[in-house]
PDB file of C-alpha atoms in Angstrom:
ATOM      1  CA  MET A   1     101.886  86.706  78.612  1.00 45.00           C
ATOM      2  CA  SER A   2     104.755  88.103  76.603  1.00 46.00           C
ATOM      3  CA  ILE A   3     106.608  87.625  73.210  1.00 45.00           C
ATOM      4  CA  GLU A   4     105.740  83.959  71.741  1.00 51.00           C
ATOM      5  CA  GLY A   5     103.174  83.048  74.794  1.00 58.00           C
ATOM      6  CA  ARG A   6     106.431  82.787  76.983  1.00 74.00           C
ATOM      7  CA  GLU A   7     106.858  85.175  79.998  1.00 82.00           C
ATOM      8  CA  GLN A   8     110.304  87.170  79.744  1.00 87.00           C
ATOM      9  CA  LEU A   9     112.254  86.938  82.933  1.00 90.00           C
ATOM     10  CA  THR A  10     115.751  87.989  83.682  1.00 89.00           C
ATOM     11  CA  ARG A  11     118.295  86.333  85.919  1.00 90.00           C
ATOM     12  CA  ASP A  12     116.995  88.044  88.886  1.00 88.00           C
ATOM     13  CA  ASP A  13     113.451  87.372  88.411  1.00 90.00           C
ATOM     14  CA  VAL A  14     114.416  83.654  88.377  1.00 93.00           C
ATOM     15  CA  ARG A  15     116.211  83.795  91.326  1.00 92.00           C
ATOM     16  CA  ARG A  16     113.312  85.796  93.045  1.00 90.00           C
ATOM     17  CA  ILE A  17     110.737  83.118  91.808  1.00 94.00           C
ATOM     18  CA  GLU A  18     112.815  80.220  93.120  1.00 96.00           C
ATOM     19  CA  GLU A  19     113.165  81.743  96.692  1.00 95.00           C
ATOM     20  CA  GLU A  20     109.439  82.288  96.799  1.00 95.00           C
ATOM     21  CA  ILE A  21     108.726  78.639  95.628  1.00 97.00           C
ATOM     22  CA  ARG A  22     111.208  77.297  98.146  1.00 98.00           C
ATOM     23  CA  TYR A  23     109.509  79.767 101.158  1.00 97.00           C
ATOM     24  CA  ARG A  24     106.083  78.499 100.168  1.00 97.00           C
ATOM     25  CA  LYS A  25     107.142  74.870 100.030  1.00 97.00           C
ATOM     26  CA  GLU A  26     109.214  74.971 103.310  1.00 97.00           C
ATOM     27  CA  GLU A  27     107.430  77.445 105.509  1.00 97.00           C
ATOM     28  CA  VAL A  28     103.971  78.217 104.137  1.00 97.00           C
ATOM     29  CA  ARG A  29     102.917  74.376 103.173  1.00 97.00           C
ATOM     30  CA  PRO A  30     103.865  72.949 106.529  1.00 97.00           C
ATOM     31  CA  LYS A  31     102.089  75.881 108.439  1.00 97.00           C
ATOM     32  CA  ALA A  32      98.925  75.406 106.248  1.00 96.00           C
ATOM     33  CA  LEU A  33      98.876  71.607 106.885  1.00 95.00           C
ATOM     34  CA  GLU A  34      99.151  72.131 110.464  1.00 96.00           C
ATOM     35  CA  ASP A  35      96.324  74.673 110.394  1.00 94.00           C
ATOM     36  CA  LEU A  36      94.237  72.329 108.235  1.00 92.00           C
ATOM     37  CA  LYS A  37      94.982  69.236 110.713  1.00 93.00           C
ATOM     38  CA  TYR A  38      93.880  71.421 113.760  1.00 91.00           C
ATOM     39  CA  ALA A  39      90.510  72.709 112.031  1.00 89.00           C
ATOM     40  CA  ARG A  40      89.822  69.180 111.133  1.00 87.00           C
ATOM     41  CA  SER A  41      90.286  67.956 114.806  1.00 89.00           C
ATOM     42  CA  LEU A  42      87.674  70.609 115.965  1.00 85.00           C
ATOM     43  CA  GLY A  43      84.819  68.175 114.671  1.00 81.00           C
ATOM     44  CA  ASP A  44      81.821  68.602 112.284  1.00 80.00           C
ATOM     45  CA  LEU A  45      83.108  69.614 108.804  1.00 78.00           C
ATOM     46  CA  SER A  46      79.855  70.719 107.498  1.00 79.00           C
ATOM     47  CA  GLU A  47      79.864  73.784 109.778  1.00 80.00           C
ATOM     48  CA  ASN A  48      83.499  74.155 110.445  1.00 84.00           C
ATOM     49  CA  PHE A  49      84.471  77.645 109.223  1.00 86.00           C
ATOM     50  CA  GLU A  50      88.216  77.268 110.491  1.00 89.00           C
ATOM     51  CA  TYR A  51      88.318  73.911 108.307  1.00 91.00           C
ATOM     52  CA  TYR A  52      87.057  75.901 105.142  1.00 92.00           C
ATOM     53  CA  ALA A  53      89.515  78.658 105.812  1.00 93.00           C
ATOM     54  CA  ALA A  54      92.498  76.617 106.365  1.00 93.00           C
ATOM     55  CA  LYS A  55      91.658  74.536 103.353  1.00 93.00           C
ATOM     56  CA  ARG A  56      91.491  77.611 101.101  1.00 95.00           C
ATOM     57  CA  ALA A  57      94.465  78.922 102.603  1.00 96.00           C
ATOM     58  CA  ASN A  58      96.232  75.635 101.646  1.00 97.00           C
ATOM     59  CA  ASN A  59      94.890  75.589  98.230  1.00 97.00           C
ATOM     60  CA  GLN A  60      96.048  79.058  97.449  1.00 96.00           C
ATOM     61  CA  ASN A  61      99.431  78.480  98.337  1.00 97.00           C
ATOM     62  CA  ASN A  62      99.490  75.071  96.311  1.00 97.00           C
ATOM     63  CA  SER A  63      98.102  76.885  93.208  1.00 96.00           C
ATOM     64  CA  ARG A  64     100.842  79.711  93.674  1.00 95.00           C
ATOM     65  CA  ILE A  65     103.358  77.309  93.536  1.00 96.00           C
ATOM     66  CA  ARG A  66     102.048  75.376  90.479  1.00 96.00           C
ATOM     67  CA  TYR A  67     101.824  78.948  88.880  1.00 93.00           C
ATOM     68  CA  LEU A  68     105.557  79.863  89.541  1.00 94.00           C
ATOM     69  CA  GLU A  69     106.819  76.493  88.711  1.00 95.00           C
ATOM     70  CA  LYS A  70     105.068  76.699  85.299  1.00 93.00           C
ATOM     71  CA  MET A  71     106.350  80.143  84.940  1.00 91.00           C
ATOM     72  CA  LEU A  72     110.009  79.067  85.345  1.00 93.00           C
ATOM     73  CA  ARG A  73     109.276  76.080  83.017  1.00 94.00           C
ATOM     74  CA  THR A  74     107.888  78.069  80.267  1.00 92.00           C
ATOM     75  CA  ALA A  75     109.712  81.357  80.751  1.00 91.00           C
ATOM     76  CA  ARG A  76     112.308  82.673  78.197  1.00 90.00           C
ATOM     77  CA  VAL A  77     115.268  84.311  80.470  1.00 91.00           C
ATOM     78  CA  ILE A  78     116.523  87.667  78.792  1.00 88.00           C
ATOM     79  CA  ASP A  79     119.773  89.744  79.522  1.00 86.00           C
ATOM     80  CA  ASP A  80     118.924  93.181  81.425  1.00 85.00           C
ATOM     81  CA  SER A  81     122.332  94.523  80.500  1.00 84.00           C
ATOM     82  CA  SER A  82     122.504  97.883  78.375  1.00 85.00           C
ATOM     83  CA  ASN A  83     124.775 100.509  77.218  1.00 86.00           C
ATOM     84  CA  GLU A  84     125.455 103.020  79.772  1.00 88.00           C
ATOM     85  CA  ASP A  85     123.756 105.889  77.822  1.00 90.00           C
ATOM     86  CA  GLU A  86     120.957 103.878  76.649  1.00 94.00           C
ATOM     87  CA  VAL A  87     117.524 103.063  78.501  1.00 94.00           C
ATOM     88  CA  GLY A  88     117.243  99.445  79.374  1.00 92.00           C
ATOM     89  CA  LEU A  89     115.766  97.102  82.059  1.00 92.00           C
ATOM     90  CA  ASN A  90     115.811  98.396  85.234  1.00 90.00           C
ATOM     91  CA  ASN A  91     116.636 101.796  84.481  1.00 92.00           C
ATOM     92  CA  THR A  92     114.893 104.677  85.540  1.00 93.00           C
ATOM     93  CA  VAL A  93     113.802 107.490  83.348  1.00 96.00           C
ATOM     94  CA  ASP A  94     112.279 110.877  83.688  1.00 96.00           C
ATOM     95  CA  ILE A  95     110.011 111.896  80.555  1.00 96.00           C
ATOM     96  CA  TRP A  96     108.515 114.642  79.461  1.00 95.00           C
ATOM     97  CA  PHE A  97     105.001 114.425  78.009  1.00 92.00           C
ATOM     98  CA  GLU A  98     104.878 117.131  75.136  1.00 91.00           C
ATOM     99  CA  GLU A  99     101.159 117.166  74.484  1.00 88.00           C
ATOM    100  CA  ARG A 100     100.216 117.009  78.401  1.00 88.00           C
ATOM    101  CA  GLY A 101     102.949 119.314  79.541  1.00 91.00           C
ATOM    102  CA  MET A 102     103.736 116.789  82.356  1.00 94.00           C
ATOM    103  CA  GLU A 103     106.664 114.967  83.849  1.00 95.00           C
ATOM    104  CA  ALA A 104     106.628 111.498  84.961  1.00 94.00           C
ATOM    105  CA  THR A 105     109.456 109.181  86.320  1.00 95.00           C
ATOM    106  CA  TYR A 106     109.423 105.228  85.425  1.00 95.00           C
ATOM    107  CA  ARG A 107     111.394 102.275  85.934  1.00 93.00           C
ATOM    108  CA  ILE A 108     111.562  99.671  82.902  1.00 94.00           C
ATOM    109  CA  VAL A 109     110.844  96.038  84.370  1.00 92.00           C
ATOM    110  CA  THR A 110     109.942  92.706  83.107  1.00 91.00           C
ATOM    111  CA  PRO A 111     106.113  92.225  82.963  1.00 89.00           C
ATOM    112  CA  ILE A 112     106.006  90.090  86.087  1.00 88.00           C
ATOM    113  CA  ARG A 113     107.127  93.157  88.194  1.00 88.00           C
ATOM    114  CA  SER A 114     105.182  96.240  86.491  1.00 90.00           C
ATOM    115  CA  ASP A 115     103.267  98.290  88.582  1.00 90.00           C
ATOM    116  CA  ILE A 116     102.072 101.670  87.255  1.00 89.00           C
ATOM    117  CA  ARG A 117     101.075 102.860  90.829  1.00 90.00           C
ATOM    118  CA  LYS A 118     104.803 102.465  91.678  1.00 90.00           C
ATOM    119  CA  GLY A 119     106.304 104.017  88.549  1.00 91.00           C
ATOM    120  CA  LEU A 120     107.477 100.464  87.271  1.00 92.00           C
ATOM    121  CA  ILE A 121     106.396  99.756  83.776  1.00 94.00           C
ATOM    122  CA  SER A 122     106.673  96.604  81.521  1.00 92.00           C
ATOM    123  CA  ASN A 123     109.413  96.905  78.763  1.00 92.00           C
ATOM    124  CA  GLU A 124     106.694  95.246  76.813  1.00 91.00           C
ATOM    125  CA  SER A 125     104.165  98.114  77.494  1.00 93.00           C
ATOM    126  CA  PRO A 126     103.781 100.701  74.586  1.00 93.00           C
ATOM    127  CA  ILE A 127     106.057 103.240  76.392  1.00 93.00           C
ATOM    128  CA  GLY A 128     108.645 100.620  77.586  1.00 94.00           C
ATOM    129  CA  LYS A 129     109.152  99.253  74.081  1.00 94.00           C
ATOM    130  CA  ALA A 130     109.497 102.839  72.873  1.00 95.00           C
ATOM    131  CA  LEU A 131     111.956 103.967  75.336  1.00 96.00           C
ATOM    132  CA  LEU A 132     114.086 100.877  75.308  1.00 94.00           C
ATOM    133  CA  GLY A 133     117.371 101.774  73.689  1.00 94.00           C
ATOM    134  CA  LYS A 134     116.986 105.519  73.615  1.00 95.00           C
ATOM    135  CA  LYS A 135     119.285 108.065  75.370  1.00 94.00           C
ATOM    136  CA  ALA A 136     118.530 111.162  77.306  1.00 94.00           C
ATOM    137  CA  GLY A 137     117.487 114.062  75.071  1.00 93.00           C
ATOM    138  CA  ASP A 138     115.738 111.625  72.664  1.00 94.00           C
ATOM    139  CA  ARG A 139     112.238 112.783  71.418  1.00 95.00           C
ATOM    140  CA  VAL A 140     110.278 109.516  71.247  1.00 95.00           C
ATOM    141  CA  GLU A 141     106.883 108.634  69.472  1.00 93.00           C
ATOM    142  CA  ILE A 142     104.811 106.328  71.530  1.00 92.00           C
ATOM    143  CA  GLU A 143     102.050 104.439  69.261  1.00 90.00           C
ATOM    144  CA  LEU A 144      98.561 103.816  71.012  1.00 87.00           C
ATOM    145  CA  PRO A 145      95.590 102.294  69.552  1.00 87.00           C
ATOM    146  CA  GLY A 146      93.993 105.772  70.111  1.00 86.00           C
ATOM    147  CA  GLY A 147      96.934 107.505  68.401  1.00 88.00           C
ATOM    148  CA  ALA A 148     100.124 108.373  69.174  1.00 90.00           C
ATOM    149  CA  PHE A 149     101.807 110.808  71.531  1.00 91.00           C
ATOM    150  CA  HIS A 150     105.586 112.456  72.067  1.00 94.00           C
ATOM    151  CA  VAL A 151     107.956 112.080  75.114  1.00 94.00           C
ATOM    152  CA  VAL A 152     111.187 113.537  75.731  1.00 95.00           C
ATOM    153  CA  ILE A 153     113.865 111.518  77.820  1.00 95.00           C
ATOM    154  CA  LYS A 154     114.888 114.216  80.459  1.00 95.00           C
ATOM    155  CA  GLU A 155     117.271 112.120  82.136  1.00 93.00           C
ATOM    156  CA  LEU A 156     118.326 108.483  82.430  1.00 93.00           C
ATOM    157  CA  ARG A 157     119.559 106.619  85.648  1.00 90.00           C
ATOM    158  CA  LYS A 158     121.177 103.325  85.969  1.00 81.00           C
ATOM    159  CA  THR A 159     119.378 102.279  89.019  1.00 78.00           C
ATOM    160  CA  GLY A 160     119.508  98.439  88.571  1.00 66.00           C
ATOM    161  CA  ASP A 161     116.999  96.051  90.107  1.00 64.00           C
ATOM    162  CA  SER A 162     115.455  96.447  93.314  1.00 64.00           C
ATOM    163  CA  GLU A 163     114.449  93.999  96.080  1.00 62.00           C
ATOM    164  CA  ASP A 164     111.337  96.161  96.834  1.00 65.00           C
ATOM    165  CA  ASP A 165     109.865  95.035  93.446  1.00 66.00           C
ATOM    166  CA  ARG A 166     107.400  92.029  94.203  1.00 71.00           C
ATOM    167  CA  ILE A 167     106.566  89.424  91.369  1.00 73.00           C
ATOM    168  CA  SER A 168     102.646  89.810  90.322  1.00 70.00           C
ATOM    169  CA  GLN A 169     100.346  87.452  91.980  1.00 63.00           C
ATOM    170  CA  TYR A 170      98.411  86.113  88.718  1.00 52.00           C
TER     171      TYR A 170
END
């Protein structure tokens, strides 16, 4: 969860969540119910694997819909715009880790789209918080519980949002 216990979402995050809810209600749910109906018709439910699998898939879909709807109800919509020369949401930055002598590339995203394996870091993570509002060439101190370290912003690119980013499962 985010600041004040409310998830931070951009307008694009809201659009994506609404699309997923629509897809799950209009396409996934009818198929899941049809699969459940078919599995039930196979007979004895006490040893009917198809029935339990279909029931589980239907419950997972309904749970995801509830999760997304709650997220929309309780979210705080934030602006993802930033000055042209400053790090903001959906911007890509190349940074140099001074103490480690290595470079990394990250894109700053909202927490529900973060995935460090893909270089997507949350605007609420220590690195994301420290980089927001900074400019190319800035030396930034990043505070962690185990101590601080320094990075230099080598390059900033206004990359914008990507349709490849996925909304986290839970």
